[in-house]
PDB file of C-alpha atoms in Angstrom:
ATOM      1  CA  MET E   1     -13.159   6.949   5.521  1.00 38.00           C
ATOM      2  CA  ILE E   2     -16.833   5.935   5.272  1.00 36.00           C
ATOM      3  CA  LEU E   3     -19.337   4.895   2.620  1.00 36.00           C
ATOM      4  CA  GLY E   4     -21.440   7.238   0.612  1.00 35.00           C
ATOM      5  CA  ALA E   5     -20.481  10.792  -0.004  1.00 35.00           C
ATOM      6  CA  SER E   6     -16.945  10.190   1.202  1.00 36.00           C
ATOM      7  CA  ALA E   7     -16.178   6.994  -0.661  1.00 37.00           C
ATOM      8  CA  VAL E   8     -12.503   7.249  -1.629  1.00 39.00           C
ATOM      9  CA  VAL E   9     -10.495   4.721  -3.566  1.00 39.00           C
ATOM     10  CA  LEU E  10      -7.053   3.653  -2.561  1.00 41.00           C
ATOM     11  CA  ALA E  11      -3.760   2.449  -3.797  1.00 36.00           C
ATOM     12  CA  GLY E  12      -3.989  -0.908  -5.464  1.00 37.00           C
ATOM     13  CA  GLY E  13      -6.602   0.487  -7.823  1.00 38.00           C
ATOM     14  CA  ALA E  14      -9.560  -1.216  -6.176  1.00 36.00           C
ATOM     15  CA  PHE E  15     -12.714   0.822  -6.444  1.00 39.00           C
ATOM     16  CA  ALA E  16     -16.410   0.311  -6.849  1.00 36.00           C
ATOM     17  CA  VAL E  17     -17.528   0.604 -10.462  1.00 35.00           C
ATOM     18  CA  GLY E  18     -21.171   0.583 -11.394  1.00 34.00           C
ATOM     19  CA  THR E  19     -22.177   3.700  -9.516  1.00 34.00           C
ATOM     20  CA  GLY E  20     -22.951   5.628 -12.708  1.00 35.00           C
ATOM     21  CA  LEU E  21     -23.336   9.361 -13.153  1.00 35.00           C
ATOM     22  CA  SER E  22     -25.685   9.777 -10.227  1.00 36.00           C
ATOM     23  CA  SER E  23     -22.883   9.093  -7.748  1.00 41.00           C
ATOM     24  CA  ALA E  24     -20.350  11.395  -9.406  1.00 44.00           C
ATOM     25  CA  GLY E  25     -21.336  14.348  -7.224  1.00 48.00           C
ATOM     26  CA  GLU E  26     -21.218  12.276  -4.069  1.00 51.00           C
ATOM     27  CA  ASN E  27     -17.827  10.876  -4.989  1.00 76.00           C
ATOM     28  CA  CYS E  28     -16.465  14.362  -5.659  1.00 84.00           C
ATOM     29  CA  ALA E  29     -17.796  15.646  -2.336  1.00 82.00           C
ATOM     30  CA  GLY E  30     -16.194  12.761  -0.487  1.00 79.00           C
ATOM     31  CA  LEU E  31     -12.949  12.936  -2.430  1.00 82.00           C
ATOM     32  CA  ASP E  32     -12.766  16.702  -1.870  1.00 85.00           C
ATOM     33  CA  GLN E  33     -13.343  16.219   1.869  1.00 83.00           C
ATOM     34  CA  ALA E  34     -10.637  13.538   2.049  1.00 83.00           C
ATOM     35  CA  LEU E  35      -8.204  15.748   0.120  1.00 84.00           C
ATOM     36  CA  ARG E  36      -9.004  18.753   2.332  1.00 86.00           C
ATOM     37  CA  GLN E  37      -8.376  16.784   5.549  1.00 86.00           C
ATOM     38  CA  ASN E  38      -5.082  15.346   4.304  1.00 84.00           C
ATOM     39  CA  LEU E  39      -3.809  18.717   3.047  1.00 88.00           C
ATOM     40  CA  GLN E  40      -4.736  20.342   6.363  1.00 87.00           C
ATOM     41  CA  PHE E  41      -2.873  17.588   8.226  1.00 87.00           C
ATOM     42  CA  ILE E  42       0.239  18.119   6.053  1.00 86.00           C
ATOM     43  CA  ALA E  43       0.031  21.900   6.608  1.00 86.00           C
ATOM     44  CA  GLY E  44      -0.218  21.334  10.351  1.00 85.00           C
ATOM     45  CA  GLN E  45       2.820  19.039  10.355  1.00 85.00           C
ATOM     46  CA  ARG E  46       4.840  21.586   8.389  1.00 87.00           C
ATOM     47  CA  ALA E  47       3.767  24.404  10.699  1.00 86.00           C
ATOM     48  CA  ALA E  48       4.680  22.517  13.879  1.00 85.00           C
ATOM     49  CA  PRO E  49       7.155  19.779  12.898  1.00 88.00           C
ATOM     50  CA  ASP E  50       8.465  17.122  15.239  1.00 86.00           C
ATOM     51  CA  ALA E  51      10.677  14.039  14.856  1.00 83.00           C
ATOM     52  CA  GLN E  52       7.909  12.081  13.067  1.00 83.00           C
ATOM     53  CA  SER E  53       6.663  14.873  10.774  1.00 83.00           C
ATOM     54  CA  SER E  54       8.683  13.854   7.712  1.00 84.00           C
ATOM     55  CA  ALA E  55       7.320  10.306   7.777  1.00 83.00           C
ATOM     56  CA  ARG E  56       3.760  11.510   8.398  1.00 85.00           C
ATOM     57  CA  ILE E  57       3.970  14.044   5.564  1.00 86.00           C
ATOM     58  CA  ALA E  58       5.366  11.419   3.172  1.00 85.00           C
ATOM     59  CA  ASN E  59       2.541   9.015   4.042  1.00 84.00           C
ATOM     60  CA  ARG E  60      -0.114  11.703   3.659  1.00 87.00           C
ATOM     61  CA  GLN E  61       1.373  12.950   0.377  1.00 87.00           C
ATOM     62  CA  ALA E  62       1.031   9.427  -1.046  1.00 86.00           C
ATOM     63  CA  VAL E  63      -2.631   9.455  -0.013  1.00 87.00           C
ATOM     64  CA  VAL E  64      -3.106  12.952  -1.497  1.00 85.00           C
ATOM     65  CA  ASP E  65      -1.653  11.755  -4.827  1.00 86.00           C
ATOM     66  CA  LEU E  66      -4.084   8.824  -4.901  1.00 83.00           C
ATOM     67  CA  ILE E  67      -7.047  11.034  -4.020  1.00 83.00           C
ATOM     68  CA  ASN E  68      -6.087  13.472  -6.794  1.00 84.00           C
ATOM     69  CA  GLN E  69      -5.967  10.596  -9.282  1.00 83.00           C
ATOM     70  CA  ARG E  70      -9.458   9.526  -8.209  1.00 83.00           C
ATOM     71  CA  ARG E  71     -10.731  13.136  -8.405  1.00 84.00           C
ATOM     72  CA  GLN E  72      -9.423  13.390 -11.954  1.00 84.00           C
ATOM     73  CA  VAL E  73     -11.166  10.140 -12.951  1.00 84.00           C
ATOM     74  CA  ALA E  74     -14.408  11.291 -11.288  1.00 83.00           C
ATOM     75  CA  GLY E  75     -14.211  14.687 -13.024  1.00 85.00           C
ATOM     76  CA  CYS E  76     -13.980  16.690  -9.791  1.00 87.00           C
ATOM     77  CA  THR E  77     -13.118  20.339 -10.439  1.00 85.00           C
ATOM     78  CA  ALA E  78     -13.086  22.055  -7.027  1.00 83.00           C
ATOM     79  CA  ASP E  79      -9.785  23.781  -6.195  1.00 84.00           C
ATOM     80  CA  VAL E  80      -9.437  22.236  -2.744  1.00 80.00           C
ATOM     81  CA  ALA E  81      -5.748  23.089  -2.416  1.00 79.00           C
ATOM     82  CA  ALA E  82      -6.573  26.802  -2.670  1.00 77.00           C
ATOM     83  CA  GLU E  83      -8.762  26.541   0.444  1.00 77.00           C
ATOM     84  CA  ILE E  84      -6.027  25.206   2.716  1.00 75.00           C
ATOM     85  CA  PRO E  85      -3.957  28.379   3.347  1.00 60.00           C
ATOM     86  CA  VAL E  86      -7.145  30.129   4.496  1.00 43.00           C
ATOM     87  CA  ALA E  87      -8.382  27.219   6.611  1.00 39.00           C
ATOM     88  CA  ALA E  88      -5.008  26.391   8.153  1.00 41.00           C
ATOM     89  CA  PRO E  89      -2.623  29.350   8.369  1.00 42.00           C
ATOM     90  CA  ALA E  90       0.938  28.102   8.490  1.00 42.00           C
ATOM     91  CA  THR E  91       2.222  30.826  10.818  1.00 44.00           C
ATOM     92  CA  LYS E  92       0.001  31.016  13.894  1.00 45.00           C
ATOM     93  CA  PRO E  93      -0.836  27.319  14.488  1.00 45.00           C
ATOM     94  CA  PRO E  94       2.729  26.255  15.374  1.00 50.00           C
ATOM     95  CA  THR E  95       2.421  27.793  18.814  1.00 50.00           C
ATOM     96  CA  LYS E  96      -1.345  27.741  19.197  1.00 51.00           C
ATOM     97  CA  ALA E  97      -2.080  24.373  17.531  1.00 49.00           C
ATOM     98  CA  PRO E  98      -1.254  22.331  20.638  1.00 52.00           C
ATOM     99  CA  THR E  99      -3.357  24.690  22.728  1.00 52.00           C
ATOM    100  CA  LYS E 100      -6.316  25.097  20.360  1.00 51.00           C
ATOM    101  CA  ALA E 101      -6.602  21.472  19.247  1.00 49.00           C
ATOM    102  CA  PRO E 102      -7.456  20.191  22.736  1.00 51.00           C
ATOM    103  CA  THR E 103      -9.834  23.124  23.204  1.00 49.00           C
ATOM    104  CA  LYS E 104     -11.700  22.437  19.968  1.00 48.00           C
ATOM    105  CA  ALA E 105     -11.662  18.669  20.440  1.00 46.00           C
ATOM    106  CA  PRO E 106     -14.096  18.775  23.371  1.00 46.00           C
ATOM    107  CA  ALA E 107     -16.276  21.322  21.553  1.00 45.00           C
ATOM    108  CA  LYS E 108     -16.770  19.216  18.418  1.00 43.00           C
ATOM    109  CA  PRO E 109     -17.444  15.955  20.248  1.00 42.00           C
ATOM    110  CA  ALA E 110     -20.334  17.584  22.056  1.00 39.00           C
ATOM    111  CA  THR E 111     -22.649  15.829  19.610  1.00 39.00           C
ATOM    112  CA  PRO E 112     -21.044  12.349  19.422  1.00 40.00           C
ATOM    113  CA  PRO E 113     -20.542  11.923  23.177  1.00 40.00           C
ATOM    114  CA  ALA E 114     -24.112  13.037  23.801  1.00 39.00           C
ATOM    115  CA  ALA E 115     -25.240  10.134  21.651  1.00 42.00           C
ATOM    116  CA  GLY E 116     -23.374   7.771  23.950  1.00 54.00           C
ATOM    117  CA  ALA E 117     -21.235   4.681  23.520  1.00 61.00           C
ATOM    118  CA  GLY E 118     -22.098   2.393  20.642  1.00 67.00           C
ATOM    119  CA  GLU E 119     -23.086   5.300  18.361  1.00 77.00           C
ATOM    120  CA  VAL E 120     -21.663   5.259  14.824  1.00 79.00           C
ATOM    121  CA  VAL E 121     -19.670   8.488  14.429  1.00 79.00           C
ATOM    122  CA  CYS E 122     -17.685  10.336  11.779  1.00 80.00           C
ATOM    123  CA  LYS E 123     -20.111   9.440   8.992  1.00 77.00           C
ATOM    124  CA  GLY E 124     -18.553  10.328   5.645  1.00 70.00           C
ATOM    125  CA  SER E 125     -14.971   9.953   6.867  1.00 76.00           C
ATOM    126  CA  THR E 126     -12.284   7.705   5.483  1.00 82.00           C
ATOM    127  CA  VAL E 127      -9.529   6.270   7.638  1.00 87.00           C
ATOM    128  CA  THR E 128      -5.821   6.429   6.935  1.00 83.00           C
ATOM    129  CA  LEU E 129      -2.633   6.136   8.936  1.00 81.00           C
ATOM    130  CA  SER E 130      -0.792   8.766  10.936  1.00 79.00           C
ATOM    131  CA  GLY E 131       2.662   7.246  10.418  1.00 81.00           C
ATOM    132  CA  GLU E 132       3.268   7.053  14.171  1.00 87.00           C
ATOM    133  CA  ALA E 133       4.975   4.035  15.688  1.00 89.00           C
ATOM    134  CA  GLY E 134       4.216   2.183  18.907  1.00 90.00           C
ATOM    135  CA  ALA E 135       1.387   0.010  20.169  1.00 93.00           C
ATOM    136  CA  PRO E 136      -1.983   0.430  18.383  1.00 92.00           C
ATOM    137  CA  PHE E 137      -3.703   3.772  19.062  1.00 93.00           C
ATOM    138  CA  ALA E 138      -5.647   6.502  17.266  1.00 91.00           C
ATOM    139  CA  SER E 139      -5.407  10.244  16.863  1.00 89.00           C
ATOM    140  CA  SER E 140      -8.399  12.515  16.343  1.00 87.00           C
ATOM    141  CA  GLY E 141      -9.413  16.128  15.944  1.00 83.00           C
ATOM    142  CA  THR E 142     -13.013  15.306  16.861  1.00 84.00           C
ATOM    143  CA  PHE E 143     -12.731  13.314  20.092  1.00 86.00           C
ATOM    144  CA  PRO E 144     -10.846  14.144  23.292  1.00 90.00           C
ATOM    145  CA  LEU E 145      -7.852  12.126  24.418  1.00 91.00           C
ATOM    146  CA  GLY E 146      -8.861   8.900  26.116  1.00 92.00           C
ATOM    147  CA  THR E 147     -11.939   8.275  23.923  1.00 91.00           C
ATOM    148  CA  VAL E 148     -12.192   4.628  22.811  1.00 93.00           C
ATOM    149  CA  LEU E 149     -13.207   4.018  19.189  1.00 91.00           C
ATOM    150  CA  LYS E 150     -13.846   0.867  17.186  1.00 91.00           C
ATOM    151  CA  VAL E 151     -12.809   1.052  13.531  1.00 90.00           C
ATOM    152  CA  THR E 152     -14.194  -1.582  11.146  1.00 90.00           C
ATOM    153  CA  ASN E 153     -12.963  -1.976   7.568  1.00 88.00           C
ATOM    154  CA  LEU E 154     -16.061  -3.093   5.641  1.00 88.00           C
ATOM    155  CA  ASP E 155     -13.945  -4.309   2.717  1.00 87.00           C
ATOM    156  CA  ASN E 156     -12.451  -7.152   4.783  1.00 91.00           C
ATOM    157  CA  ASN E 157     -14.596  -7.096   7.968  1.00 90.00           C
ATOM    158  CA  LYS E 158     -11.537  -6.541  10.165  1.00 91.00           C
ATOM    159  CA  SER E 159     -11.967  -4.374  13.264  1.00 92.00           C
ATOM    160  CA  ILE E 160      -9.764  -2.804  15.895  1.00 92.00           C
ATOM    161  CA  THR E 161     -10.621  -0.982  19.114  1.00 94.00           C
ATOM    162  CA  VAL E 162      -8.207   1.843  19.930  1.00 94.00           C
ATOM    163  CA  LYS E 163      -7.873   4.720  22.358  1.00 93.00           C
ATOM    164  CA  VAL E 164      -7.354   8.294  21.127  1.00 91.00           C
ATOM    165  CA  GLU E 165      -3.887   9.257  22.361  1.00 92.00           C
ATOM    166  CA  THR E 166      -2.934  12.201  20.141  1.00 90.00           C
ATOM    167  CA  THR E 167      -4.676  14.970  18.215  1.00 86.00           C
ATOM    168  CA  SER E 168      -4.893  15.354  14.430  1.00 81.00           C
ATOM    169  CA  GLY E 169      -6.838  17.212  11.774  1.00 78.00           C
ATOM    170  CA  SER E 170      -9.046  14.224  10.952  1.00 82.00           C
ATOM    171  CA  CYS E 171     -11.904  12.450  12.677  1.00 85.00           C
ATOM    172  CA  VAL E 172      -9.764   9.334  13.146  1.00 88.00           C
ATOM    173  CA  LEU E 173      -6.246   8.359  12.123  1.00 87.00           C
ATOM    174  CA  LEU E 174      -4.716   5.019  13.067  1.00 90.00           C
ATOM    175  CA  ASN E 175      -1.053   4.656  13.892  1.00 90.00           C
ATOM    176  CA  ASN E 176       0.993   2.123  11.914  1.00 89.00           C
ATOM    177  CA  ALA E 177       0.372  -0.847  14.230  1.00 92.00           C
ATOM    178  CA  ALA E 178      -3.394  -0.269  14.370  1.00 90.00           C
ATOM    179  CA  PHE E 179      -3.720   0.335  10.632  1.00 90.00           C
ATOM    180  CA  GLU E 180      -1.833  -2.869   9.818  1.00 90.00           C
ATOM    181  CA  GLN E 181      -4.446  -4.910  11.691  1.00 90.00           C
ATOM    182  CA  VAL E 182      -7.371  -3.698   9.564  1.00 91.00           C
ATOM    183  CA  ARG E 183      -5.880  -2.651   6.223  1.00 88.00           C
ATOM    184  CA  GLU E 184      -6.042  -4.479   2.920  1.00 88.00           C
ATOM    185  CA  PRO E 185      -2.666  -5.287   1.331  1.00 86.00           C
ATOM    186  CA  GLY E 186      -1.224  -2.383  -0.629  1.00 83.00           C
ATOM    187  CA  LYS E 187      -3.820   0.132   0.541  1.00 84.00           C
ATOM    188  CA  PHE E 188      -3.104   3.235   2.607  1.00 82.00           C
ATOM    189  CA  LEU E 189      -6.714   4.350   2.974  1.00 86.00           C
ATOM    190  CA  ILE E 190      -9.868   2.606   4.179  1.00 87.00           C
ATOM    191  CA  ARG E 191     -12.649   3.991   2.011  1.00 84.00           C
ATOM    192  CA  ARG E 192     -15.476   1.917   3.523  1.00 87.00           C
ATOM    193  CA  ALA E 193     -15.217   2.145   7.283  1.00 87.00           C
ATOM    194  CA  VAL E 194     -17.565   2.235  10.232  1.00 88.00           C
ATOM    195  CA  ILE E 195     -16.300   4.157  13.261  1.00 89.00           C
ATOM    196  CA  THR E 196     -18.088   3.505  16.531  1.00 88.00           C
ATOM    197  CA  ARG E 197     -17.557   5.302  19.829  1.00 89.00           C
ATOM    198  CA  VAL E 198     -17.337   2.620  22.510  1.00 89.00           C
ATOM    199  CA  GLY E 199     -16.042   4.558  25.474  1.00 83.00           C
TER     200      GLY E 199
END
């Protein structure tokens, strides 16, 4: 996801030291947000499983484990997991999730699209992978299908421009092929990313 309040550290153990106590609150807020989004995604996959759900859940669980390790190191105490059953009921979304996600997607993007192409969006978000195969594409719960986004990994200056082809519970998820083009070896989360709406 992005710099600042949502800075999250990944597998491989690489993280920015030297932030001191003043950044502890920001790190916890960002780590909590990342954990919340990943747990909601897992709950959604369990509520409405498909052929790829097992792989997606396994990938997200690995990310959740890493985020929890970072939260423990940062001293974060919020019980994020307790929020998920309330925020994402596991019974009703199976049928309504496909219907409601597209409905909410246009409602949330009302702000980013109004800003126009070239606007940096999803500030405070990290970027991870959806576990989906195929040619490079993105999934999003913020932007409607067909939106074109540019994702830049600030840790290695690699970028990829992808079209939103599926919906998810996060601002942006990259499928396996797209994530491979911008990831750092051994990492399953981009903690310093810039996401730009280009079309």
